[in-house]
Coordinates of C-alpha atoms in Angstrom, one line a residue:
X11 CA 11.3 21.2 -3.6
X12 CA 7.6 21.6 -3.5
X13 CA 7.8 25.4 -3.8
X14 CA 4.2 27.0 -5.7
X15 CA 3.1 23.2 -5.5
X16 CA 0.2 22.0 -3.6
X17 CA 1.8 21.1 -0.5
X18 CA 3.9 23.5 0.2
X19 CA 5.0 22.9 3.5
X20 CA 6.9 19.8 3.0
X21 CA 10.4 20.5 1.8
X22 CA 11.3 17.1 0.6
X23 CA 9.2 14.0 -0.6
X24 CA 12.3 11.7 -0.5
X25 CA 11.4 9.2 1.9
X26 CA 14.1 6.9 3.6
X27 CA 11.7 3.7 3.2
X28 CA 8.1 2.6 1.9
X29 CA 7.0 2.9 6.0
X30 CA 6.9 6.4 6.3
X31 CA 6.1 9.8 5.6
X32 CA 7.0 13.3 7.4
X33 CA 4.7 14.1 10.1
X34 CA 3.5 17.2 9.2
X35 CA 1.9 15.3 6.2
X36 CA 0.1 12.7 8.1
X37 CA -0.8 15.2 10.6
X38 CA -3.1 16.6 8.4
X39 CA -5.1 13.6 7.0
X40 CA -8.1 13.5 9.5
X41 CA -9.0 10.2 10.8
X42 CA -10.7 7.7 8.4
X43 CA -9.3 9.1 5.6
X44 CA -6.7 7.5 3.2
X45 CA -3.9 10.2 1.2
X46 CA -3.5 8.7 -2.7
X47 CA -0.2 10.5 -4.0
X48 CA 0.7 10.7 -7.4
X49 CA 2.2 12.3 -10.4
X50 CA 0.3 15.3 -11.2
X51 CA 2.1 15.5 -14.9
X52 CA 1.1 12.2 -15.7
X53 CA -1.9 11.8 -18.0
X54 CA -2.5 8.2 -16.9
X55 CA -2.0 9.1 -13.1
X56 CA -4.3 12.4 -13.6
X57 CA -7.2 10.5 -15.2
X58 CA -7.0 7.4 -12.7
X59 CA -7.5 10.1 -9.5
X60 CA -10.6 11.3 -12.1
X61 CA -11.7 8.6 -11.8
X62 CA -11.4 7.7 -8.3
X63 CA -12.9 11.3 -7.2
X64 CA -16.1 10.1 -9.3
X65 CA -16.3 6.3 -7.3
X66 CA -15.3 7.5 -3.9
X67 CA -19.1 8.7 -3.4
X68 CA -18.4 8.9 0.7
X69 CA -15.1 11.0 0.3
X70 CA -12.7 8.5 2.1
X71 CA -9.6 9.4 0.0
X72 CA -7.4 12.9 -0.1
X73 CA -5.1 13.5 -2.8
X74 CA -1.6 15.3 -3.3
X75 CA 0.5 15.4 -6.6
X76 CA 4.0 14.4 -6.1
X77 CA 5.0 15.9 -9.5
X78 CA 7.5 13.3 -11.2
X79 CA 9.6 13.9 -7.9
X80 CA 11.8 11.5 -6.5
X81 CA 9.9 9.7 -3.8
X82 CA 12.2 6.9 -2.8
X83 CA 15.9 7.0 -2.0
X84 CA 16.2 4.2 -4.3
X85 CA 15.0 6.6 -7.2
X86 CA 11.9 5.4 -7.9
X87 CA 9.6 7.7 -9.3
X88 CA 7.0 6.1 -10.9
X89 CA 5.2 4.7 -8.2
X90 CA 1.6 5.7 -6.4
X91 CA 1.6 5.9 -2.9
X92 CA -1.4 5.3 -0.4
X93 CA -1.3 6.6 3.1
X94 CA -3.9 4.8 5.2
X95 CA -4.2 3.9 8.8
X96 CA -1.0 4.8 9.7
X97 CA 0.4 2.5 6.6
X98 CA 1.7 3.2 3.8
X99 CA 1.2 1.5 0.7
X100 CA 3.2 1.8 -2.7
X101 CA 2.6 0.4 -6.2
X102 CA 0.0 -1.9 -6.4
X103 CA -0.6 -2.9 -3.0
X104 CA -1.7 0.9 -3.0
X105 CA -4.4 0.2 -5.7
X106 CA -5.2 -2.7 -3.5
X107 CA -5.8 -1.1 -0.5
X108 CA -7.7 2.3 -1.8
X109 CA -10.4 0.1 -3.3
X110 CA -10.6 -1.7 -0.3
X111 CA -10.8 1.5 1.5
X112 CA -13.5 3.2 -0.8
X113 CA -15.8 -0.1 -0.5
X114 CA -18.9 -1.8 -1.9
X115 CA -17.9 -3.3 -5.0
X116 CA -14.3 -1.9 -5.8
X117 CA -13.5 -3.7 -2.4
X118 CA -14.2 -6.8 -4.0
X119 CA -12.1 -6.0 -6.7
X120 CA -9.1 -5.1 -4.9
X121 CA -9.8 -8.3 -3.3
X122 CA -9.5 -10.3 -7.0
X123 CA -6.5 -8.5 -8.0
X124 CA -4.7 -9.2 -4.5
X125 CA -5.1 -12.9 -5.2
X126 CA -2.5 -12.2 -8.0
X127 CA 1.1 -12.6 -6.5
X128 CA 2.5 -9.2 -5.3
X129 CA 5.8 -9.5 -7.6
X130 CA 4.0 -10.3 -10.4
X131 CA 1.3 -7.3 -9.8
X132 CA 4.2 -5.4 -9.2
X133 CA 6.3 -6.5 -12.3
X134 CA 3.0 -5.7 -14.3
X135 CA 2.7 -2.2 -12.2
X136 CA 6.2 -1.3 -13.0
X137 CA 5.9 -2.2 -17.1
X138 CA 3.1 0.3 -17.3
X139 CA 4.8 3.1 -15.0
X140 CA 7.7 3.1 -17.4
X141 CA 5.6 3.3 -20.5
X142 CA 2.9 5.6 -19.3
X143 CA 4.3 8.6 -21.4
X144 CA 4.6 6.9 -24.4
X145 CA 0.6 5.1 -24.5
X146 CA -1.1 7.7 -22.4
X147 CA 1.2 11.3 -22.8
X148 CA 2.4 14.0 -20.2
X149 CA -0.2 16.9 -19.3
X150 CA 2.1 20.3 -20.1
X151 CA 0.6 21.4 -16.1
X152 CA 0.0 19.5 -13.2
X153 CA -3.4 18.3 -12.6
X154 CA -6.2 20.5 -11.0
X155 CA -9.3 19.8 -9.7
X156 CA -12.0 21.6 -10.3
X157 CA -13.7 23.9 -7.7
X158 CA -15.4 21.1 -6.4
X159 CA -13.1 19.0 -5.3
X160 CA -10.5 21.4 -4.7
X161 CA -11.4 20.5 -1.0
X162 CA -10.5 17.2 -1.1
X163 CA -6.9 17.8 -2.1
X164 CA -3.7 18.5 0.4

């Protein structure tokens, strides 16, 4: 499946639950590091991990595109995920839990959006993932970093 894709090595990213991922993946996320997947064709999803490359200033997060590809066996595709201390994390508890993980002031607020209810962060996660194409268009390519942070992807 992930053939001339960035992580090559892994033959399938459809998971059997939100509690894990292969080991050959989490093998290689070195300790104290969090892995932020998402879809590398979405413009929304390209310009959040933009974004995050640019606030992460100590490099905590690593980042893999998971192409539009079925993640769940439940179908669901438009979903980020966030591997992190041997958790995974999936829609917005994911967003909650990276800015935790990054710190100083996008801790606190992942701490103000996880005082909203998880459905209802969820219900407002999901609205956007299905709309995304519409309001924020589909990159022809999937996302590349530039030289710089080419490191920093898996």
């Amino acid at each position: 499946m992930f053939e001339g894709h960035q992580i090559p090595y892994i033959r399938t990213m459809i998971f059997p639950d939100y509690n894990t991922l292969p080991v050959n993946l989490t093998d290689s996320i070195p300790a104290g590091k969090g892995l932020v997947i998402f879809d590398g064709y979405c413009k929304l999803c390209s310009n959040s991990v933009r974004f995050l490359l640019f606030i992460d200033r100590n490099k905590k997060l690593l980042f893999s595109a998971g192409n539009g590809l079925q993640i769940f066996d439940n179908g669901e595709t438009g979903t980020i995920m966030y591997y992190s201390k041997g958790t995974i994390f999936n829609r917005s508890d994911a967003v909650v839990a990276l800015l935790k993980d990054i710190g100083g002031v996008w801790k606190i607020m992942g701490a103000m959006i996880n005082i909203i209810p998880p459905n209802l962060r969820d219900k407002i996660y999901g609205w956007v993932a299905r709309h995304r194409f519409r309001w924020f268009g589909k990159r022809n390519s999937c996302f590349f970093p530039g030289t710089e942070h080419m490191q920093r992807f898996i």
